[in-house]
XYZ file of C-alpha atoms in Angstrom:
679
model
C 72.181 -74.665 -86.128
C 73.770 -78.105 -83.610
C 76.604 -77.227 -81.309
C 79.810 -77.473 -82.385
C 80.831 -77.843 -85.779
C 83.541 -80.616 -84.651
C 80.886 -82.643 -82.537
C 77.771 -83.212 -85.806
C 80.611 -84.046 -87.901
C 81.939 -86.851 -85.958
C 78.651 -87.405 -85.189
C 77.599 -87.581 -89.260
C 80.204 -90.653 -89.812
C 77.894 -92.976 -86.875
C 75.830 -92.858 -89.380
C 77.811 -95.463 -91.368
C 77.689 -98.984 -93.007
C 74.327 -99.205 -91.999
C 71.732 -96.481 -89.822
C 69.344 -98.564 -87.227
C 67.210 -94.570 -86.991
C 66.510 -95.446 -91.837
C 64.778 -98.158 -91.517
C 65.159 -97.618 -95.709
C 69.084 -97.365 -95.472
C 70.092 -100.742 -95.648
C 74.035 -100.700 -96.405
C 76.671 -98.422 -97.510
C 80.336 -99.328 -98.989
C 83.509 -97.489 -99.666
C 84.331 -97.189 -102.816
C 87.423 -94.742 -102.243
C 88.827 -92.829 -100.007
C 91.474 -90.441 -100.016
C 93.158 -87.471 -97.416
C 95.280 -84.792 -98.870
C 99.536 -85.068 -97.893
C 98.543 -82.728 -94.887
C 95.646 -84.635 -93.180
C 93.507 -81.530 -94.134
C 91.179 -83.044 -96.570
C 89.094 -86.651 -96.312
C 87.550 -87.473 -99.355
C 85.034 -90.910 -98.744
C 83.033 -91.725 -101.909
C 80.385 -94.292 -100.549
C 78.002 -96.570 -102.895
C 74.447 -96.955 -100.938
C 72.197 -99.365 -101.026
C 68.367 -98.267 -100.265
C 65.200 -100.342 -100.080
C 62.556 -97.765 -101.649
C 59.120 -98.123 -100.103
C 57.358 -98.602 -103.048
C 53.597 -100.051 -104.201
C 54.308 -103.718 -104.509
C 53.720 -103.691 -108.140
C 56.197 -100.618 -109.243
C 58.860 -102.640 -108.116
C 57.858 -105.465 -109.437
C 57.876 -103.204 -113.696
C 60.666 -102.152 -112.449
C 61.922 -104.923 -111.641
C 64.190 -103.564 -108.606
C 64.220 -103.857 -104.757
C 66.765 -101.813 -104.130
C 67.508 -98.125 -105.368
C 71.860 -97.274 -105.421
C 72.977 -93.784 -104.518
C 76.567 -92.977 -105.047
C 77.321 -90.144 -102.697
C 80.860 -88.324 -102.068
C 81.819 -86.878 -98.720
C 84.737 -84.413 -98.573
C 85.943 -83.230 -95.500
C 88.228 -79.610 -94.899
C 89.663 -79.169 -91.895
C 91.242 -76.462 -92.316
C 88.218 -74.396 -93.797
C 85.517 -76.234 -91.431
C 83.529 -77.562 -93.857
C 81.529 -80.896 -94.462
C 79.990 -81.492 -98.359
C 77.941 -84.041 -99.179
C 76.883 -84.467 -102.951
C 74.786 -87.436 -104.055
C 73.118 -89.230 -106.648
C 71.318 -91.852 -107.741
C 72.435 -94.615 -109.899
C 69.512 -96.907 -110.647
C 67.021 -95.649 -113.350
C 69.701 -92.750 -114.436
C 68.771 -92.350 -117.512
C 64.657 -92.265 -116.563
C 65.053 -90.348 -112.948
C 68.145 -87.778 -111.953
C 68.051 -87.211 -108.297
C 70.863 -84.938 -107.106
C 71.294 -83.458 -103.328
C 73.386 -81.277 -101.646
C 74.676 -80.883 -97.671
C 76.824 -78.900 -96.383
C 77.754 -78.189 -92.742
C 79.800 -75.071 -92.233
C 81.082 -72.712 -89.399
C 78.607 -69.767 -88.210
C 79.924 -66.384 -89.648
C 79.681 -64.839 -86.153
C 80.130 -67.866 -83.986
C 82.552 -69.760 -85.280
C 81.094 -72.948 -82.441
C 78.085 -73.189 -84.150
C 77.201 -75.500 -87.807
C 75.253 -73.932 -89.656
C 73.640 -76.805 -91.729
C 72.223 -76.177 -95.645
C 70.498 -78.840 -98.138
C 68.808 -78.508 -101.204
C 68.329 -80.861 -103.407
C 66.679 -81.437 -107.323
C 63.891 -84.454 -108.762
C 63.978 -84.969 -112.351
C 61.643 -87.258 -113.957
C 62.078 -87.698 -117.575
C 60.740 -90.876 -117.788
C 59.198 -93.814 -115.833
C 56.830 -96.839 -117.508
C 53.874 -94.800 -117.640
C 54.370 -94.153 -113.806
C 55.639 -90.305 -113.849
C 53.185 -88.817 -111.668
C 53.717 -91.016 -109.038
C 57.128 -91.484 -108.753
C 57.372 -87.799 -108.169
C 54.370 -87.869 -105.627
C 56.484 -90.555 -103.407
C 60.197 -89.095 -104.714
C 58.216 -85.530 -102.378
C 57.190 -87.666 -99.558
C 60.018 -89.481 -98.931
C 62.692 -86.354 -99.096
C 60.059 -84.423 -96.981
C 60.529 -86.920 -94.177
C 64.317 -87.294 -94.552
C 64.476 -83.428 -94.028
C 62.903 -83.699 -90.615
C 64.470 -87.255 -90.233
C 68.145 -86.456 -90.520
C 67.985 -83.035 -87.965
C 66.679 -86.016 -85.610
C 69.102 -88.071 -86.264
C 72.373 -86.464 -85.930
C 70.365 -84.718 -82.500
C 70.661 -88.606 -81.814
C 74.264 -89.041 -82.850
C 75.571 -85.855 -80.204
C 73.410 -87.118 -77.459
C 75.673 -90.721 -78.176
C 78.673 -88.637 -77.839
C 77.097 -86.827 -75.030
C 76.523 -90.142 -72.892
C 79.982 -91.224 -74.283
C 81.855 -88.490 -72.919
C 82.501 -86.763 -75.573
C 81.519 -82.670 -76.053
C 84.087 -81.811 -78.210
C 86.517 -82.878 -80.235
C 90.112 -80.489 -80.828
C 89.955 -78.488 -83.945
C 92.815 -80.219 -86.278
C 95.603 -78.191 -86.641
C 98.666 -78.823 -89.612
C 102.006 -80.653 -88.426
C 105.255 -78.118 -88.263
C 106.311 -80.624 -91.000
C 103.281 -81.579 -93.260
C 103.426 -79.621 -96.493
C 100.604 -77.442 -97.087
C 97.336 -78.832 -98.951
C 94.244 -76.577 -100.343
C 91.366 -78.871 -102.035
C 92.033 -78.556 -105.589
C 95.011 -80.395 -104.494
C 93.083 -83.725 -103.726
C 89.696 -83.177 -105.538
C 88.509 -83.633 -109.162
C 86.054 -81.955 -109.407
C 84.086 -78.616 -107.208
C 82.151 -80.117 -104.558
C 80.602 -76.749 -104.091
C 79.703 -74.473 -107.046
C 80.818 -71.282 -105.320
C 83.620 -71.292 -102.421
C 83.711 -67.586 -102.215
C 80.208 -67.644 -99.931
C 80.900 -70.634 -97.606
C 84.693 -68.473 -97.223
C 84.601 -67.791 -93.467
C 88.428 -66.813 -92.819
C 87.109 -63.343 -94.083
C 85.844 -60.042 -91.393
C 82.303 -60.246 -90.790
C 80.261 -57.253 -90.300
C 77.134 -58.924 -87.500
C 74.107 -56.879 -87.709
C 73.015 -54.899 -85.189
C 70.297 -56.041 -83.458
C 67.374 -53.200 -83.709
C 68.662 -52.210 -87.110
C 67.606 -55.988 -87.677
C 63.739 -55.133 -86.121
C 63.850 -51.778 -87.663
C 64.489 -52.276 -91.251
C 64.554 -56.103 -91.570
C 61.536 -58.056 -90.343
C 62.220 -60.961 -88.403
C 65.555 -62.506 -89.298
C 66.611 -66.214 -87.578
C 70.418 -67.212 -87.421
C 70.583 -68.902 -90.202
C 68.733 -65.725 -91.953
C 71.248 -63.502 -90.718
C 74.507 -65.012 -91.439
C 73.390 -65.514 -95.342
C 72.320 -62.468 -95.326
C 75.576 -61.278 -93.983
C 78.053 -64.258 -95.739
C 75.935 -62.753 -99.523
C 76.438 -58.961 -98.657
C 80.428 -59.417 -97.800
C 81.017 -61.641 -101.190
C 78.834 -58.791 -103.181
C 81.396 -56.057 -101.882
C 84.660 -58.099 -102.316
C 83.630 -59.373 -106.134
C 81.447 -56.060 -107.353
C 83.167 -53.106 -107.019
C 81.035 -50.135 -107.472
C 77.716 -49.986 -105.683
C 75.944 -52.459 -103.813
C 72.246 -53.057 -103.360
C 70.854 -52.441 -100.259
C 70.098 -55.116 -97.335
C 66.727 -54.946 -97.885
C 67.175 -55.927 -101.833
C 69.611 -58.628 -100.665
C 67.334 -59.395 -98.388
C 64.323 -60.479 -101.101
C 66.828 -62.511 -103.439
C 67.149 -64.321 -100.333
C 64.059 -64.703 -99.848
C 63.219 -65.258 -103.290
C 65.261 -69.263 -103.309
C 64.551 -69.580 -99.475
C 67.545 -68.548 -98.392
C 69.610 -71.182 -100.941
C 72.401 -68.820 -101.011
C 73.957 -70.108 -104.421
C 70.243 -69.573 -106.379
C 70.645 -66.096 -104.299
C 73.274 -64.944 -105.335
C 72.610 -66.304 -109.446
C 70.045 -64.653 -109.908
C 71.254 -61.361 -108.128
C 73.788 -61.109 -109.811
C 72.082 -61.531 -113.459
C 69.903 -58.523 -111.891
C 72.832 -56.781 -110.952
C 74.134 -56.598 -114.731
C 70.481 -55.871 -115.827
C 70.371 -52.829 -113.880
C 73.457 -51.642 -115.012
C 72.862 -52.588 -118.848
C 69.616 -51.037 -118.818
C 70.757 -47.808 -115.386
C 67.343 -48.641 -114.305
C 68.945 -46.710 -111.011
C 68.207 -43.667 -112.724
C 65.284 -44.454 -115.089
C 62.917 -42.636 -112.493
C 65.083 -39.449 -113.085
C 65.849 -39.635 -117.114
C 61.969 -42.244 -117.944
C 59.173 -39.581 -118.965
C 56.247 -40.903 -119.634
C 54.072 -40.765 -123.052
C 51.096 -38.715 -123.404
C 49.487 -41.608 -124.604
C 50.306 -43.226 -121.113
C 48.741 -40.459 -119.339
C 46.007 -40.146 -121.067
C 45.191 -44.099 -121.713
C 47.279 -46.388 -119.457
C 44.449 -46.659 -116.223
C 46.747 -47.219 -113.287
C 48.961 -45.146 -110.626
C 49.680 -45.943 -106.748
C 47.061 -44.141 -104.275
C 47.331 -44.258 -100.066
C 48.802 -47.556 -98.787
C 46.797 -50.289 -97.547
C 46.162 -51.267 -93.606
C 49.377 -52.753 -92.784
C 50.846 -49.713 -94.659
C 52.118 -51.374 -97.438
C 52.097 -48.511 -100.338
C 48.598 -49.483 -102.243
C 49.198 -49.529 -106.480
C 45.746 -49.890 -108.384
C 45.589 -51.044 -111.441
C 42.100 -51.084 -114.227
C 42.877 -53.714 -116.765
C 39.443 -54.469 -117.336
C 39.325 -50.610 -118.928
C 42.685 -50.045 -120.015
C 43.023 -50.581 -124.247
C 46.050 -53.179 -124.255
C 45.688 -53.512 -127.493
C 45.755 -49.585 -128.577
C 48.698 -48.735 -126.234
C 50.808 -51.232 -127.981
C 50.436 -50.303 -131.214
C 50.432 -46.910 -129.885
C 53.998 -47.585 -128.054
C 55.311 -50.994 -128.479
C 56.275 -53.163 -125.931
C 59.594 -51.947 -125.905
C 58.432 -48.128 -124.161
C 55.663 -50.413 -122.480
C 57.896 -52.474 -120.786
C 59.574 -49.047 -119.680
C 56.269 -47.484 -118.160
C 55.946 -50.862 -116.181
C 59.773 -50.810 -114.253
C 59.053 -47.475 -113.282
C 56.817 -48.739 -111.586
C 58.447 -50.402 -109.836
C 60.606 -48.618 -108.635
C 58.904 -45.923 -108.056
C 57.380 -48.735 -105.562
C 61.027 -49.081 -104.338
C 60.931 -46.014 -102.818
C 57.408 -45.882 -100.921
C 58.546 -48.591 -99.667
C 61.838 -46.856 -97.865
C 59.402 -44.268 -97.422
C 57.049 -46.083 -95.751
C 58.884 -48.031 -93.340
C 60.289 -44.422 -91.809
C 56.812 -43.139 -91.721
C 55.140 -46.811 -89.656
C 58.481 -47.339 -88.112
C 58.565 -50.878 -89.403
C 59.559 -52.727 -92.730
C 57.226 -52.440 -95.260
C 59.159 -54.141 -98.060
C 56.571 -54.695 -100.568
C 53.234 -53.506 -102.040
C 49.705 -54.586 -102.227
C 47.980 -54.106 -105.852
C 44.543 -54.008 -106.683
C 43.772 -55.475 -109.860
C 39.577 -54.431 -110.793
C 38.705 -56.768 -113.879
C 35.848 -55.342 -115.005
C 35.079 -55.146 -118.550
C 37.854 -57.470 -119.352
C 36.608 -59.248 -122.285
C 38.361 -61.397 -125.467
C 39.430 -58.011 -126.644
C 42.444 -57.903 -123.710
C 43.536 -61.646 -124.859
C 45.122 -59.767 -127.913
C 48.038 -62.079 -128.958
C 50.520 -59.203 -129.353
C 48.586 -57.845 -126.121
C 49.728 -61.120 -123.898
C 52.954 -61.848 -125.798
C 53.850 -58.472 -124.388
C 52.433 -59.089 -120.629
C 54.419 -62.474 -120.436
C 58.053 -60.917 -121.618
C 57.012 -57.872 -118.448
C 56.283 -60.167 -116.042
C 59.292 -62.567 -116.861
C 61.300 -59.165 -116.815
C 59.062 -57.776 -113.059
C 59.942 -61.487 -111.667
C 64.275 -61.921 -112.483
C 64.565 -58.175 -111.329
C 61.634 -57.323 -108.689
C 61.402 -60.510 -106.430
C 59.066 -60.929 -103.771
C 57.791 -57.395 -104.177
C 54.222 -58.416 -104.404
C 53.209 -58.351 -101.009
C 49.609 -59.087 -101.557
C 47.166 -59.189 -105.182
C 43.612 -58.501 -105.352
C 41.785 -59.401 -108.184
C 38.225 -57.225 -107.759
C 35.281 -58.750 -110.211
C 36.746 -61.234 -112.363
C 34.386 -62.019 -115.304
C 34.325 -64.530 -116.927
C 37.478 -64.759 -119.193
C 39.760 -64.225 -116.784
C 39.812 -67.977 -115.983
C 41.501 -68.240 -119.542
C 43.987 -64.928 -119.197
C 44.938 -66.901 -115.689
C 46.185 -70.040 -117.659
C 48.204 -68.056 -120.788
C 50.367 -65.914 -117.506
C 50.037 -68.403 -114.790
C 52.880 -70.189 -116.017
C 55.297 -67.530 -115.968
C 53.976 -66.384 -112.644
C 56.678 -67.960 -109.472
C 54.837 -70.254 -107.422
C 55.620 -67.738 -103.654
C 53.856 -65.394 -106.116
C 50.761 -66.867 -106.964
C 50.634 -68.042 -103.495
C 50.482 -64.195 -102.779
C 46.502 -63.663 -104.742
C 43.569 -62.939 -103.916
C 40.415 -63.353 -106.723
C 36.880 -61.966 -106.281
C 33.991 -62.901 -108.544
C 30.687 -60.265 -109.199
C 31.230 -57.887 -106.545
C 31.113 -59.972 -103.473
C 34.771 -58.112 -102.779
C 32.344 -55.655 -100.979
C 31.579 -58.962 -98.309
C 33.146 -60.543 -95.656
C 36.735 -61.704 -96.249
C 36.683 -58.704 -98.871
C 38.635 -55.667 -99.631
C 37.627 -54.056 -95.978
C 39.970 -56.541 -95.082
C 42.800 -55.355 -96.728
C 42.126 -51.588 -97.452
C 40.561 -48.920 -95.340
C 37.100 -47.636 -96.413
C 38.369 -44.232 -96.884
C 40.599 -44.752 -99.612
C 38.933 -47.185 -101.495
C 38.096 -45.972 -105.187
C 34.694 -44.491 -106.324
C 34.293 -47.181 -109.073
C 34.065 -49.429 -105.695
C 31.791 -47.411 -104.108
C 33.830 -45.978 -101.956
C 34.551 -42.277 -102.057
C 38.105 -40.870 -103.858
C 38.392 -40.074 -107.500
C 42.253 -41.933 -108.201
C 42.235 -44.096 -111.662
C 41.205 -42.561 -115.031
C 38.455 -44.918 -116.945
C 41.059 -44.937 -119.783
C 38.698 -45.560 -123.005
C 39.882 -46.339 -126.636
C 43.390 -45.318 -127.980
C 42.841 -43.018 -130.973
C 44.037 -45.711 -134.178
C 45.833 -41.975 -135.163
C 47.753 -42.998 -132.444
C 48.786 -46.594 -134.257
C 52.069 -47.014 -135.313
C 53.417 -48.767 -138.402
C 54.455 -52.416 -138.674
C 57.849 -50.851 -140.315
C 58.092 -47.980 -137.429
C 57.948 -50.738 -134.661
C 60.785 -53.650 -136.597
C 62.888 -49.965 -137.066
C 62.886 -49.555 -133.154
C 64.081 -53.188 -132.886
C 60.400 -54.573 -131.334
C 59.802 -58.656 -132.088
C 56.170 -58.565 -132.043
C 56.121 -57.881 -135.909
C 58.828 -59.548 -137.151
C 58.818 -62.849 -135.211
C 55.820 -65.763 -135.718
C 52.847 -63.577 -134.565
C 52.267 -62.190 -137.186
C 52.317 -62.727 -141.154
C 52.278 -60.685 -143.853
C 50.787 -60.589 -147.340
C 49.953 -58.709 -150.694
C 46.956 -58.841 -152.412
C 46.513 -58.209 -155.426
C 43.112 -57.629 -158.010
C 42.483 -61.363 -159.630
C 44.726 -62.648 -157.146
C 43.536 -63.478 -153.740
C 45.649 -64.677 -150.656
C 44.377 -67.286 -148.784
C 45.855 -69.788 -145.956
C 44.708 -73.035 -145.344
C 43.818 -74.147 -141.327
C 43.863 -78.138 -141.257
C 40.781 -78.808 -138.852
C 40.660 -82.741 -137.218
C 38.228 -81.847 -133.657
C 35.271 -80.797 -135.252
C 34.337 -78.687 -132.368
C 37.136 -76.573 -132.144
C 37.561 -72.821 -132.641
C 39.403 -70.539 -135.505
C 40.411 -67.061 -134.973
C 42.097 -64.155 -136.727
C 43.410 -61.172 -135.763
C 44.350 -58.917 -139.176
C 44.792 -55.564 -139.818
C 44.316 -53.670 -143.102
C 47.535 -51.816 -144.418
C 47.246 -50.788 -147.323
C 43.271 -50.587 -150.100
C 40.748 -52.210 -149.156
C 39.764 -55.658 -149.155
C 36.845 -58.451 -148.583
C 37.515 -61.061 -146.238
C 35.456 -65.075 -146.748
C 36.308 -68.712 -144.572
C 35.173 -71.244 -146.580
C 35.463 -75.137 -146.357
C 36.238 -77.955 -148.391
C 36.429 -81.795 -147.962
C 39.354 -81.791 -149.550
C 42.708 -80.240 -149.093
C 43.371 -78.080 -152.016
C 47.054 -78.666 -153.399
C 50.366 -76.946 -153.105
C 51.530 -74.114 -155.226
C 53.582 -76.081 -158.033
C 56.300 -74.837 -159.434
C 56.277 -72.450 -162.562
C 58.856 -71.710 -164.631
C 57.196 -67.854 -165.494
C 57.389 -67.283 -161.363
C 60.537 -68.693 -160.585
C 59.444 -71.836 -158.187
C 55.838 -71.520 -157.297
C 52.785 -70.106 -158.152
C 53.114 -68.471 -154.766
C 54.175 -65.617 -155.845
C 56.829 -63.144 -153.005
C 57.495 -59.242 -153.783
C 58.723 -56.301 -151.547
C 55.484 -55.794 -149.917
C 54.832 -59.196 -148.483
C 53.490 -62.959 -149.508
C 50.930 -63.341 -151.823
C 49.465 -66.968 -151.656
C 46.488 -69.083 -153.084
C 45.364 -72.395 -152.980
C 41.422 -72.996 -154.177
C 42.626 -75.197 -157.380
C 40.310 -72.402 -160.163
C 38.791 -75.570 -161.408
C 36.704 -75.956 -157.950
C 33.010 -74.418 -158.019
C 31.702 -73.306 -154.856
C 29.401 -74.815 -154.005
C 30.182 -78.029 -155.098
C 34.199 -78.816 -154.236
C 33.979 -75.962 -151.135
C 31.191 -74.211 -149.225
C 31.227 -71.045 -147.770
C 31.043 -70.674 -143.987
C 31.150 -67.085 -142.957
C 29.470 -64.036 -145.035
C 32.117 -62.364 -146.588
C 33.170 -59.010 -144.485
C 34.517 -55.761 -146.282
C 37.384 -54.027 -144.629
C 38.253 -50.767 -145.446
C 42.560 -49.388 -145.099
C 43.479 -48.990 -141.261
C 40.570 -51.067 -140.435
C 41.194 -53.748 -137.622
C 40.045 -57.131 -137.468
C 39.282 -59.686 -134.753
C 36.938 -62.329 -135.211
C 36.250 -66.172 -134.869
C 34.814 -69.053 -136.188
C 33.225 -72.754 -134.555
C 34.074 -75.217 -137.224
C 31.083 -77.679 -137.006
C 32.870 -80.503 -139.410
C 36.577 -81.776 -139.946
C 38.034 -80.393 -142.684
C 40.624 -78.321 -144.546
C 39.156 -74.427 -143.890
C 40.309 -71.839 -146.139
C 40.885 -67.814 -144.790
C 40.883 -65.373 -148.173
C 41.768 -61.235 -148.379
C 39.803 -60.487 -151.869
C 40.843 -57.493 -153.738
C 37.850 -55.329 -152.761
C 36.344 -54.168 -156.690
C 36.681 -57.467 -157.914
C 33.282 -59.601 -158.912
C 32.209 -62.481 -156.406
C 32.158 -64.591 -158.746
C 35.622 -64.118 -159.401
C 36.551 -66.685 -156.708
C 35.329 -69.919 -158.337
C 37.930 -68.610 -161.467
C 41.034 -67.791 -159.798
C 43.792 -66.175 -163.082
C 46.657 -68.009 -164.572
C 50.162 -67.148 -162.697
C 50.826 -64.418 -165.901
C 47.402 -63.367 -165.405
C 48.786 -62.058 -162.644
C 51.894 -61.123 -162.931
C 50.550 -58.514 -165.790
C 48.694 -57.391 -162.890
C 51.276 -56.609 -160.663
C 52.117 -53.904 -162.537
C 49.579 -51.810 -161.677
C 50.431 -50.681 -158.273
C 46.881 -49.800 -157.945
C 45.794 -52.972 -157.792
C 47.346 -54.009 -154.668
C 46.437 -54.233 -151.058
C 48.418 -54.985 -148.298
C 47.191 -57.114 -145.192
C 48.919 -58.060 -141.948
C 47.409 -60.942 -140.233
C 47.541 -63.958 -137.164
C 46.129 -66.813 -137.374
C 45.522 -69.525 -134.317
C 43.186 -72.699 -133.737
C 41.799 -73.642 -130.495
C 41.281 -76.051 -129.340
C 38.015 -77.875 -128.198
C 38.601 -77.996 -124.525
C 40.399 -74.708 -124.679
C 36.889 -73.460 -126.137
C 34.213 -74.961 -124.010
C 36.479 -73.609 -121.069
C 35.884 -69.949 -122.745
C 32.899 -69.365 -123.725
C 30.936 -72.559 -121.753
C 27.806 -70.454 -120.820
C 26.371 -71.792 -117.108
C 29.379 -73.397 -115.525
C 33.593 -71.789 -115.641
C 35.902 -74.168 -115.082
C 39.914 -74.572 -115.974
C 42.599 -75.742 -114.597
C 45.946 -74.691 -113.694
C 48.621 -77.047 -112.270
C 48.198 -77.648 -109.149
C 45.331 -76.365 -108.131
C 41.874 -76.718 -110.012
C 39.702 -73.621 -110.120
C 36.084 -74.550 -110.760
C 32.653 -71.282 -110.406
C 29.247 -72.148 -110.918
C 26.935 -68.864 -111.905
C 30.273 -66.185 -111.644
C 28.235 -63.337 -111.845
C 26.982 -64.052 -108.248
C 29.039 -66.084 -106.836
C 33.045 -65.435 -105.247
C 36.034 -66.835 -104.739
C 39.052 -66.442 -103.391
C 42.143 -68.302 -104.627
C 45.036 -68.796 -102.995
C 47.845 -70.272 -105.069
């Protein structure tokens, strides 16, 4: 807040054409100046010259000594607002800098001024110095925010010394025609003018109500809450969310009203579309969740926040996804979040202070590569995306306990999808060091620590493996429009007697890892992995099949790559022992490559003789075999290649490190050393 509105506007104009308080601000010139007929709107477009504090080498490479910015100021005397929009002209094809500033009257005291500022930086390319330029820009912008306030205060004091403590408000002359902003501006300066509309009546918040239900708010934060709530009342017909809910979205966007309004409106539409407000009354968890989902609400932490405990390491994530599908798991997680909101309201009443978020404790003992099953990770990422968009600022603290060696791999996959403000609330412990100073007892009372962490409360079941008899087929999941099996994750293939299905993977880095995950949907197959220095020939066109020798049937594809003239042990070699897989089995495996070249994954009919792989039948023989339905198998598979760096990350036995921008986390002897990670 800055004194009175008219004074800061007058002080702002004194920054031009130069400002000795900003050494980098060399000069400015007015390119265009317009004023509405009634004098209520004054627009000025300037070109500003800046001497950027950059290394001499960078200036030489860029070939410039000064940087030019375009600035457009719009002063609306009728609505008592000043909007300033700036963007760079220099290097605009390489770097895009966009800044918005606004001065407006406070909704409760129109003698006060509200100032809001935001900026975006997008570096496309900058001669290989992208990281350096980004750091410089962020550093200079951070310092300019503080400097901007000092400059306004300097010119305010200057006005006061000159005896100017009040500038009369603008009033229209009787003979001047009425003019609005649309009559003089060619583009809107503010994308959502209704958010800054100050002529509507505003209901102030009672101080006791704020303290009791919302917590400490600065006057500006309170103003943002009032204005956003009023905008919702004007624009949304129907149920308006509670102040606590609106406040979460404001906090999630650092009280940037335009951004908070956007994500809040999207969330309200989403809740209405999916009837989320009625989820707790309408959703009934399937029995398989009740039996095998290892999570639940349990008392509260020392700050009164509801406590949710999840034994992720003991959960059969693959079994749950295969038995329920992605959609049911998502609805279950949404019901957990809705229950969390309800518990926060209850705890607010019980403890007599605002409780707006909850604490989550995640036990990772038992986490292994099985939990990194690709469709399961994909389902997790979708859940994170939905929760982040619709339940911001509901997680107060996340305690991750007994993190195993494989945890950094999972973190690398999911952390880019987690909001930065949320990551700051993560505390991660390895081994059993959560029991020491700075551990679990600092956040949770001893009386409510669960038994599997050394406490006395028996709260969360161990889960166990979901029986495969509860698994649903790919067709059933497809019918429910769940994309786990229908997008690019899994492919279906048919295996015929005399016609195996083969997939080729080219390896450049000899220390890579080939991983596979397949289900035998019908029949019995034998799985092989071969290596060849020669590239297999692509399926050739054959008139008997139509186009290519890869056969397409309603049950899937059949592709043969190993040429019938190749000899095992000469043209190609076996690098994994044959694996016989029965109908209904789900198989995951990996192979560390020792040589570059071409690796061929092969699924072959079980009853075929082992030597048949060296003498593949002709296409007409394969077509004849299709007539015998009992000689057909079906597999659903997914393959992935892990690079050498990722392989060392996942399997290095003694020292484990991983890069998760912008923080580097390293852990030595993870079974005995604890660490806390504050992101």
